[in-house]
Amino acid sequence: MTDDAIVIEDLRKNFKDVKVLEGIDLKVERGTVLALLGPNGAGKTTTIRILSTLLQPDDGRAYINGHDVVKDPDAVRASIGLTGQYAAVDELLTGRENLEMMGRLYHLSKADSRTRAEEMLAEFELTDAANRAVKTYSGGMKRRLDVAASLIAAPPILFLDEPTTGLDPRSRLKVWDIVQQLVDAGATIFLTTQYLDEADKLADRIAVLDHGRIIAEGTADELKEKVGKDRLEVTVTKESDFDAALRAVEGAAAQSDPEERRVSVAMEGGVHEVKELLDRLERAGVKIEGLALHKPTLDDVFLHLTGHEAMENDQVTKK
Amino acid sequence: MSRSKFAIGSVKPEQRSKLYWMFSDSGVLIKRSLSHIVKNRDQVLGLTIQPIMFMLLFRYVFGGAINTGSVSYVNFLVAGILIQSAAFGALTTSLSVATDLQKGLIDRIKSLPIVGWGLLMGHVVGDLARNLIQSLVMIGIGLLVGFRPSASPYEWLLIAGIVLLFTFAISWIAAIMGLVARSVESVQWMGFFLVFPLTFASAAFAPTQTMAKWLRVFAENQPVTHVIEAVRALMIGTPIGNHAWLAAVWCIGIIAVAMPFATHLFRKYGGR
Ligand SMILES: Nc1ncnc2c1ncn2[C@@H]1O[C@H](COP(=O)(O)OP(=O)(O)OP(=O)(O)O)[C@@H](O)[C@H]1O
Ligand SMILES: [Mg+2]
């Protein structure tokens, strides 16, 4: 039997007439990371709000650490840490005061709250700014403090709603590193993200939410397989050679892009395949300028499944 | 298991009774609101200056035209100004709550294993402290411009009790407004529309006898007037009548309804 830290069964939520969640089923095994992907408005934040007891579902059940989110919210709250989509810290207090306050509210002792606050400040590289009011922090610093606040009590289950949106690459790596450490330490993490490389890197399993339903779920590799195989892309030097190149690779499930003078062919995987393709092009007298092996990315998966471009959504999200 | 700082259970919550945590949680959040007062001195200054201006305005500009019988106008005025500033001051609770909502802090607090009214109680008690400071400043200024109270130390204690009870009650109403309004901008209007009629259509600045009949019925029976008349009676020895106990009943009644209602709103609807 698997030990699931999070179990979601047929979860439904409407806001007035708008159906936001139309029956979600998900399980997250203890000690793993689940990334919930989906275009804007898919219902990711709504899902996290229900799981963290901020919002009542209309129907369905959810269990966190074995506790029902509706019937036993206090037990759920004692097991979780939450980092919402937007930084939620007290702007008038200093960074240290914020963390110590959170420690106390998670019912750590005064001494523990103080040491933990210190550790988190150091871990998130905020020690230098610890005694400054948070309203003087940059967006990225606020975000780091926000993530730190949800980790102060080392809860077994963490909800992170777009934890790295707005962070610079260095801070993002920092958060990734910490998520990895948390998982190594046995935590279960439920995160949403707009960055597919983030999901690829961190998540054990990925679920794609669209129009209130889970339309795909699996490991990153499983999802990528759904989209297709690796492709070899060839860019020809002269535009006049393009038709000849296309004829030469005919039958090999080719795709073409005349504007970029590019032809791409699905690969089964062997080196001999590459050689044979190049031979055929040479025999046809086609000169080539570039050669690239293209593996399907989660972007392809996302596009294929939802019909939206992930990055395009990302721009809309920025406040 | 690794010795990482993030190891689960590397820190453990203290095991204490529910009651202990109720006090501890609200204590932590009260401390937060009190430190807001210290960090937000400008706001406190602004909140104190306004009633001082009102006091000077009524004392020196309008006061001469208002007939308060055998009582000097400045003696009459101080109780009214004190209660009015408590009422307007309580609106900072609305502002604080709306700000917490907008900043998403309420979401975070709601995800914690703490009492539902903890955060609101923090703001309400912060209000009491702010109002206490303001009231002392106002009484001091009052003394400078001719206010001559006759209250005994015991009566001053009663006055403090009534003013704080009133502030506490109206702060809980303000908390509800903050949760309902959701935005800092609309909360200001909402508060104005509630507090303005209650404090001006009262015995704060003029005796009710000269008001139009319909207004007089309202003014003489609404809670703010009872509170003002009770404080005034204790301060300068005007007849207290039923005002003191009616004021207490009103305030306790308001608290009994507003506090659970605010907590309910906080749990159910507080959030973006
Ligand atoms: N309180 C609310 N009242 C009415 N509609 C709401 C409310 N909260 C969310 N919605 C609607 O529910 C839908 C899902 O919102 P949600 O915030 O869960 O999306 P999301 O997947 O987190 O999107 P994003 O990527 O932009 O964060 C949206 O259409 C949103 O407008
Ligand atoms: Mg969201």
XYZ file of C-alpha atoms and ligand atoms in Angstrom:
623
model
C 0.000 0.000 0.000
C 1.294 3.445 -0.810
C 1.318 6.164 1.764
C -0.385 9.209 0.304
C 0.131 12.540 1.996
C -2.504 14.216 -0.153
C -5.624 12.570 -1.500
C -8.131 14.484 -3.604
C -11.387 12.890 -4.693
C -13.817 14.418 -7.153
C -13.189 17.933 -5.915
C -15.589 20.558 -7.260
C -15.861 24.309 -6.874
C -17.996 26.958 -8.538
C -17.854 30.688 -8.127
C -21.437 31.751 -8.843
C -21.987 30.439 -12.382
C -18.343 29.890 -13.160
C -17.336 26.264 -12.837
C -13.738 26.370 -11.705
C -13.072 22.793 -10.589
C -15.151 20.124 -12.239
C -14.103 16.997 -10.420
C -10.434 16.616 -9.646
C -8.825 13.375 -8.521
C -5.188 13.327 -7.475
C -2.912 11.548 -5.062
C 0.482 12.663 -3.888
C 2.702 10.047 -2.351
C 4.525 11.024 0.822
C 7.991 12.400 0.212
C 7.365 13.351 -3.424
C 6.787 16.537 -5.385
C 3.707 17.072 -7.499
C 3.680 19.984 -9.909
C 0.289 21.245 -11.003
C 0.489 22.939 -14.379
C -2.196 24.786 -16.230
C -2.929 27.986 -18.119
C -4.111 31.109 -16.297
C -7.481 30.689 -14.699
C -7.290 26.902 -14.835
C -7.995 26.680 -11.117
C -4.534 26.003 -9.661
C -4.766 28.613 -6.932
C -8.333 27.579 -6.171
C -7.153 23.998 -5.681
C -4.394 25.074 -3.315
C -6.784 27.306 -1.388
C -9.143 24.407 -0.836
C -6.346 22.041 0.187
C -4.997 24.567 2.676
C -8.475 25.091 4.235
C -8.889 28.672 3.039
C -11.816 27.821 0.839
C -14.648 25.308 1.172
C -15.178 22.956 -1.750
C -18.721 22.578 -3.102
C -18.358 18.851 -3.435
C -15.818 16.070 -3.196
C -13.265 15.320 -0.516
C -9.657 16.091 0.208
C -7.401 14.594 2.848
C -4.134 16.103 3.976
C -1.988 13.864 6.115
C -5.133 11.769 6.582
C -7.216 14.712 7.825
C -10.338 15.885 6.053
C -9.938 19.532 4.970
C -13.577 20.314 5.670
C -14.199 18.302 8.825
C -10.886 18.718 10.569
C -9.296 21.937 9.318
C -7.225 22.519 12.457
C -5.424 19.184 12.104
C -4.762 20.030 8.459
C -3.415 23.462 9.387
C -1.020 21.909 11.872
C 0.468 19.740 9.086
C 0.992 22.270 6.348
C 2.973 25.269 5.255
C 1.502 27.584 2.644
C 3.156 30.026 0.292
C 0.411 31.746 -1.632
C 0.676 33.153 -5.133
C 1.404 36.650 -3.859
C 3.820 37.448 -1.079
C 1.953 37.619 2.230
C 4.226 39.226 4.769
C 3.743 42.106 7.165
C 5.278 45.118 5.465
C 5.677 47.192 8.618
C 7.561 44.540 10.556
C 11.154 43.581 9.830
C 12.071 40.318 8.152
C 13.171 38.828 11.444
C 10.009 39.945 13.252
C 7.903 38.384 10.515
C 9.620 35.027 10.829
C 9.607 34.990 14.625
C 5.926 35.844 14.616
C 5.199 33.001 12.202
C 7.193 30.621 14.372
C 5.134 31.551 17.402
C 1.892 31.199 15.459
C 3.001 27.712 14.398
C 3.318 27.114 18.156
C 7.080 26.819 18.331
C 8.599 27.908 21.615
C 10.058 31.425 21.831
C 13.596 30.077 21.720
C 12.873 27.787 18.760
C 11.144 30.587 16.890
C 14.204 32.733 17.330
C 16.727 30.116 16.180
C 14.574 28.992 13.294
C 14.093 32.594 12.145
C 17.854 33.046 12.193
C 18.410 29.839 10.219
C 15.827 30.747 7.620
C 17.251 34.259 7.210
C 20.678 32.768 6.599
C 19.352 30.071 4.290
C 17.490 32.592 2.145
C 20.310 35.136 2.244
C 18.282 37.739 4.064
C 20.448 38.125 7.154
C 21.754 41.518 6.049
C 18.230 42.829 5.610
C 16.835 41.097 8.694
C 16.335 44.270 10.718
C 14.808 46.350 7.969
C 11.075 46.857 7.523
C 9.811 44.523 4.809
C 8.307 47.440 2.871
C 11.897 48.351 1.935
C 12.552 44.895 0.434
C 12.663 44.203 -3.297
C 9.992 41.939 -4.775
C 12.358 38.988 -4.871
C 13.417 39.496 -1.253
C 9.782 39.608 -0.155
C 9.141 36.413 -2.033
C 12.059 34.669 -0.374
C 10.889 35.818 3.030
C 7.443 34.543 2.146
C 8.758 31.086 1.274
C 10.912 31.112 4.413
C 7.846 31.893 6.531
C 6.073 28.760 5.357
C 9.110 26.616 6.224
C 9.678 27.951 9.705
C 7.956 25.064 11.473
C 9.344 22.393 9.091
C 5.872 21.114 8.230
C 5.547 17.690 6.588
C 3.394 19.018 3.738
C 3.979 22.190 1.777
C 1.864 24.083 -0.707
C 3.771 26.448 -2.938
C 1.735 28.506 -5.408
C 4.147 29.730 -8.073
C 7.024 29.965 -5.605
C 9.583 31.276 -8.072
C 7.537 33.734 -10.112
C 9.383 37.034 -10.049
C 12.637 35.625 -8.717
C 15.982 36.151 -10.439
C 17.774 33.020 -11.711
C 19.997 32.845 -8.650
C 17.113 33.043 -6.181
C 15.206 30.552 -8.253
C 18.063 28.071 -7.987
C 18.097 28.724 -4.255
C 14.421 27.852 -3.952
C 14.930 24.763 -6.117
C 17.772 23.693 -3.898
C 15.643 24.132 -0.797
C 12.743 22.217 -2.296
C 15.194 19.409 -3.047
C 16.463 19.475 0.539
C 12.902 19.433 1.849
C 12.077 16.398 -0.221
C 15.285 14.668 0.834
C 14.187 15.330 4.391
C 10.895 13.599 3.717
C 8.519 16.474 2.983
C 5.689 16.254 0.492
C 5.353 19.204 -1.839
C 2.430 20.351 -3.931
C 3.483 23.203 -6.173
C 2.156 25.120 -9.129
C 4.356 26.793 -11.636
C 4.348 28.590 -14.948
C 7.904 27.475 -15.657
C 7.935 24.096 -17.259
C 11.647 23.587 -16.745
C 10.923 24.007 -13.048
C 8.333 21.248 -13.128
C 10.726 19.107 -15.160
C 13.524 19.631 -12.668
C 11.648 19.358 -9.377
C 8.576 17.259 -9.808
C 8.288 13.513 -9.446
C 4.898 13.697 -11.052
C 3.164 16.379 -13.061
C -0.544 16.993 -13.418
C -1.971 19.276 -16.068
C -5.137 21.154 -15.154
C -7.276 22.747 -17.823
C -10.879 23.926 -17.684
C -11.276 22.523 -14.212
C -10.152 18.990 -15.001
C -6.920 17.048 -14.822
C -6.220 16.319 -18.475
C -2.929 14.493 -18.008
C -0.877 13.113 -15.178
C 2.401 11.255 -14.989
C 6.149 11.675 -14.787
C 7.758 14.256 -17.050
C 9.015 11.462 -19.322
C 5.612 9.830 -19.563
C 4.055 13.138 -20.548
C 6.753 13.818 -23.117
C 6.234 10.430 -24.687
C 2.635 11.382 -25.298
C 3.723 14.224 -27.506
C 6.133 12.304 -29.616
C 9.620 11.132 -30.280
C 12.907 12.952 -30.587
C 13.303 14.808 -33.861
C 16.363 15.574 -35.926
C 16.322 19.028 -37.416
C 18.310 19.881 -40.519
C 18.759 23.419 -41.794
C 19.746 23.595 -45.476
C 22.145 26.257 -46.722
C 20.418 27.340 -49.923
C 16.739 27.964 -50.369
C 16.899 26.348 -53.826
C 17.977 23.103 -52.193
C 14.954 22.955 -49.942
C 12.695 20.920 -52.235
C 15.461 18.467 -52.988
C 16.055 18.004 -49.274
C 12.399 17.396 -48.664
C 12.332 14.766 -51.428
C 15.425 13.084 -50.033
C 13.931 12.516 -46.590
C 10.505 11.662 -47.882
C 8.781 8.871 -46.058
C 10.596 9.540 -42.815
C 7.675 11.361 -41.158
C 9.162 14.684 -42.058
C 8.012 18.138 -41.076
C 9.142 21.178 -42.941
C 9.509 24.894 -42.342
C 10.450 26.566 -45.656
C 10.949 29.996 -44.155
C 13.638 28.790 -41.798
C 14.884 26.328 -44.489
C 14.399 23.585 -41.926
C 13.368 19.960 -42.296
C 12.819 17.731 -39.294
C 12.515 13.977 -39.071
C 11.263 11.747 -36.229
C 13.967 9.514 -34.834
C 13.811 6.075 -33.293
C 17.123 6.633 -31.633
C 20.070 4.974 -33.441
C 23.186 6.745 -34.700
C 22.912 4.856 -37.987
C 19.660 6.696 -38.576
C 21.441 10.019 -38.440
C 24.141 8.729 -40.779
C 21.636 7.369 -43.263
C 19.744 10.642 -43.333
C 22.912 12.626 -43.937
C 23.937 10.198 -46.671
C 20.626 10.656 -48.419
C 21.006 14.405 -48.321
C 24.538 14.201 -49.638
C 23.483 11.955 -52.513
C 20.839 14.535 -53.400
C 23.549 17.219 -53.399
C 22.013 19.216 -50.580
C 24.397 21.332 -48.507
C 23.482 21.678 -44.864
C 24.157 24.489 -42.475
C 22.963 23.102 -39.163
C 21.967 19.911 -37.462
C 20.158 19.608 -34.132
C 18.518 16.909 -32.101
C 15.274 18.192 -30.619
C 13.856 16.369 -27.611
C 10.242 17.089 -26.738
C 10.033 19.520 -23.841
C 7.267 20.093 -21.379
C 6.464 23.162 -23.438
C 5.561 20.838 -26.294
C 3.488 18.783 -23.872
C 1.703 21.825 -22.554
C 1.016 23.148 -26.014
C -0.127 19.792 -27.256
C -2.475 19.210 -24.310
C -3.967 22.610 -23.704
C -3.569 24.358 -27.005
C -2.013 27.338 -25.222
C 1.562 28.426 -25.155
C 2.937 28.378 -21.624
C 5.133 31.409 -22.025
C 2.369 33.506 -23.447
C 0.427 32.858 -20.252
C 3.402 33.762 -18.228
C 3.383 37.272 -19.555
C -0.206 37.787 -18.589
C 0.546 36.699 -15.028
C 3.117 39.343 -14.345
C 1.515 41.996 -12.228
C 17.280 11.138 7.825
C 19.531 14.028 6.890
C 20.398 16.708 9.402
C 19.226 19.408 7.072
C 17.577 22.468 8.549
C 14.494 21.408 6.715
C 14.255 17.934 8.187
C 10.665 17.380 9.160
C 10.202 17.569 12.848
C 13.583 19.267 13.269
C 11.522 21.640 15.345
C 8.437 20.567 17.188
C 5.493 22.635 18.342
C 5.189 22.969 22.096
C 2.503 20.808 23.644
C 0.148 23.061 25.574
C -3.546 23.347 26.229
C -5.947 24.921 23.767
C -6.588 27.710 26.228
C -2.864 28.468 26.479
C -2.612 28.791 22.714
C -5.682 30.960 22.572
C -3.932 33.494 24.796
C -0.532 33.004 23.207
C -1.827 33.409 19.622
C -3.860 36.499 20.376
C -0.937 37.826 22.425
C 1.430 37.436 19.466
C -0.999 39.193 17.144
C -1.704 41.944 19.667
C 2.031 42.502 19.941
C 2.131 42.808 16.160
C -0.562 45.490 16.152
C 1.089 47.370 18.986
C 4.382 47.442 17.140
C 2.467 48.794 14.135
C 1.565 51.786 16.287
C 5.200 52.406 17.117
C 6.301 51.942 13.495
C 3.450 53.999 12.157
C 3.833 57.054 14.370
C 2.715 59.332 11.544
C -0.678 57.702 11.495
C -1.112 58.141 15.236
C -0.081 61.758 14.952
C -2.600 62.347 12.157
C -5.331 60.653 14.132
C -4.631 62.818 17.160
C -4.335 66.118 15.358
C -7.764 65.927 13.786
C -9.758 65.808 17.056
C -7.507 68.493 18.521
C -8.429 70.739 15.597
C -12.081 69.934 16.220
C -11.719 70.766 19.861
C -10.130 74.125 19.154
C -12.673 74.847 16.422
C -15.646 74.207 18.665
C -14.073 75.742 21.720
C -13.187 79.033 20.071
C -15.321 79.351 16.915
C -18.724 77.672 17.337
C -18.795 77.214 21.079
C -19.858 80.733 21.915
C -23.083 80.283 19.940
C -24.073 77.045 21.624
C -26.074 77.283 24.838
C -25.088 74.648 27.360
C -26.869 76.235 30.298
C -25.000 76.370 33.566
C -22.090 74.274 32.199
C -19.268 76.055 30.377
C -18.983 75.008 26.745
C -15.470 73.673 27.041
C -16.511 71.486 29.986
C -19.432 70.252 27.920
C -17.286 69.627 24.837
C -14.477 67.376 26.050
C -16.618 64.246 26.574
C -18.070 64.605 23.060
C -14.718 65.109 21.374
C -13.232 62.198 23.291
C -15.918 59.784 22.138
C -15.928 61.100 18.605
C -12.213 60.611 18.273
C -12.558 57.106 19.723
C -15.150 56.322 17.064
C -13.125 57.738 14.174
C -9.980 56.173 15.580
C -11.640 52.766 15.612
C -11.826 52.959 11.849
C -8.115 52.219 11.751
C -9.192 48.667 12.578
C -11.117 48.632 9.289
C -8.074 49.957 7.506
C -5.714 47.443 9.084
C -8.036 44.543 8.318
C -8.577 45.664 4.716
C -4.826 46.085 4.268
C -4.160 42.589 5.600
C -6.770 41.242 3.212
C -5.282 43.056 0.245
C -1.761 41.964 1.085
C -2.856 38.345 1.394
C -1.741 38.207 5.001
C -5.170 37.038 6.098
C -4.837 34.008 3.832
C -1.592 33.116 5.494
C -3.017 33.592 8.989
C -6.033 31.478 8.086
C -3.778 28.604 7.097
C -2.319 28.514 10.616
C -3.601 26.382 13.476
C -4.750 29.378 15.548
C -7.997 30.843 16.928
C -10.222 32.450 14.312
C -10.486 35.821 16.022
C -6.784 36.155 16.853
C -5.823 38.521 14.061
C -8.915 40.692 14.501
C -8.379 40.818 18.250
C -4.842 42.014 17.596
C -6.093 44.978 15.600
C -8.900 45.760 18.040
C -6.558 45.802 21.025
C -4.073 47.867 19.027
C -6.918 50.312 18.587
C -7.539 50.433 22.331
C -3.922 51.298 22.985
C -3.854 53.958 20.292
C -7.047 55.428 21.593
C -5.796 55.527 25.149
C -2.798 57.594 24.049
C -5.024 59.867 21.994
C -7.492 60.367 24.831
C -4.761 61.378 27.265
C -3.388 63.907 24.781
C -6.862 65.313 24.234
C -7.622 65.666 27.902
C -4.287 67.402 28.316
C -5.086 69.877 25.549
C -8.552 70.298 27.049
C -7.025 71.320 30.364
C -4.917 73.898 28.528
C -7.960 75.536 26.955
C -10.048 75.761 30.096
C -11.485 72.292 30.752
C -12.057 71.942 34.533
C -13.280 68.427 35.386
C -14.618 67.589 38.833
C -14.212 63.793 38.630
C -12.698 61.856 41.513
C -10.002 59.239 40.788
C -12.692 56.561 41.058
C -14.811 58.422 38.497
C -11.833 58.716 36.183
C -11.455 54.944 36.322
C -15.114 54.568 35.379
C -14.592 57.026 32.518
C -11.617 55.047 31.264
C -13.684 51.864 31.502
C -16.562 53.309 29.475
C -14.309 54.833 26.814
C -12.383 51.576 26.380
C -15.548 49.468 26.323
C -16.995 51.767 23.672
C -13.804 51.674 21.605
C -13.686 47.898 21.870
C -17.284 47.577 20.676
C -16.946 49.962 17.768
C -13.623 48.397 16.732
C -15.357 45.075 16.228
C -17.888 46.781 13.969
C -14.939 48.361 12.195
C -13.377 44.913 11.782
C -16.562 43.730 10.068
C -16.452 46.731 7.748
C -12.835 45.962 6.874
C -13.725 42.376 5.983
C -16.748 43.425 3.935
C -15.163 46.382 2.165
C -12.060 44.419 1.167
C -10.312 47.471 -0.215
C -8.615 50.239 1.678
C -10.338 52.861 -0.460
C -13.922 51.784 0.071
C -13.397 51.205 3.756
C -12.804 54.899 4.323
C -16.123 55.861 2.804
C -17.967 53.148 4.621
C -16.578 54.180 7.958
C -17.344 57.807 7.317
C -20.984 57.055 6.572
C -21.367 55.104 9.779
C -19.427 57.264 12.191
C -20.333 60.696 10.890
C -24.094 60.544 11.643
C -23.626 58.627 14.879
C -21.224 61.158 16.319
C -22.680 64.400 14.972
C -26.338 63.489 15.475
C -25.608 63.022 19.154
C -24.995 65.053 22.262
C -21.337 65.451 21.338
C -21.245 69.109 20.341
C -24.590 70.534 21.361
C -27.432 69.645 23.712
C -30.105 67.623 21.921
C -32.990 69.826 23.114
C -32.662 72.292 20.261
C -32.616 69.660 17.486
C -35.566 69.017 15.143
C -38.050 66.570 16.690
C -37.200 63.533 14.513
C -33.485 64.098 14.871
C -33.860 64.568 18.580
C -35.580 61.202 18.988
C -32.691 59.556 17.178
C -29.984 61.543 18.894
C -31.263 60.933 22.389
C -31.660 57.212 22.018
C -28.656 56.129 20.050
C -25.759 54.494 21.866
C -23.140 57.165 21.202
C -25.208 59.729 23.072
C -25.548 57.447 26.099
C -21.810 56.920 26.116
C -21.100 60.635 25.809
C -23.637 61.625 28.460
C -22.292 59.033 30.882
C -18.704 60.224 30.396
C -19.777 63.860 30.673
C -21.707 63.217 33.860
C -18.740 61.534 35.451
C -16.355 64.246 34.283
C -18.211 67.380 35.254
C -21.079 66.201 37.443
C -24.084 66.637 35.134
C -27.004 64.284 35.975
C -26.101 60.736 34.909
C -29.621 59.279 34.753
C -29.799 55.972 32.913
C -26.926 56.820 30.613
C -24.181 54.778 32.273
C -25.905 51.445 32.348
C -27.578 51.975 28.963
C -24.141 52.725 27.500
C -22.757 49.545 29.044
C -25.667 47.444 27.792
C -25.319 48.849 24.287
C -21.576 48.222 24.168
C -21.782 44.703 25.545
C -24.656 43.935 23.192
C -22.649 45.185 20.214
C -19.626 43.141 21.266
C -21.741 40.016 21.761
C -23.047 40.261 18.204
C -20.144 41.823 16.308
C -17.327 39.664 17.637
C -18.732 36.271 16.586
C -20.012 37.741 13.341
C -16.602 39.193 12.489
C -14.967 35.852 13.283
C -17.453 34.079 11.057
C -16.782 36.495 8.205
C -13.054 36.082 8.697
C -13.234 32.308 8.364
C -15.808 32.154 5.617
C -15.166 35.091 3.370
C -11.941 36.751 4.376
C -9.598 36.224 1.465
C -9.173 37.200 -2.120
N -13.200 34.565 -5.245
C -13.514 34.350 -6.536
N -14.687 34.767 -7.042
C -15.024 34.553 -8.327
N -14.235 33.914 -9.214
C -13.051 33.471 -8.779
C -12.620 33.656 -7.425
N -11.394 33.104 -7.286
C -11.077 32.600 -8.490
N -12.056 32.803 -9.393
C -12.068 32.372 -10.799
O -11.717 31.014 -10.823
C -10.914 30.722 -11.935
C -9.668 30.005 -11.476
O -8.859 30.893 -10.735
P -7.471 30.455 -10.115
O -6.951 31.633 -9.388
O -7.644 29.194 -9.359
O -6.593 30.183 -11.409
P -5.057 29.834 -11.538
O -4.972 28.547 -12.251
O -4.385 29.939 -10.229
O -4.560 31.000 -12.493
P -3.169 31.813 -12.525
O -2.240 31.017 -13.367
O -3.537 33.086 -13.195
O -2.715 32.003 -11.122
C -10.669 32.038 -12.643
O -11.573 32.104 -13.722
C -11.011 33.063 -11.612
O -11.515 34.220 -12.209
Mg -2.951 31.097 -9.424
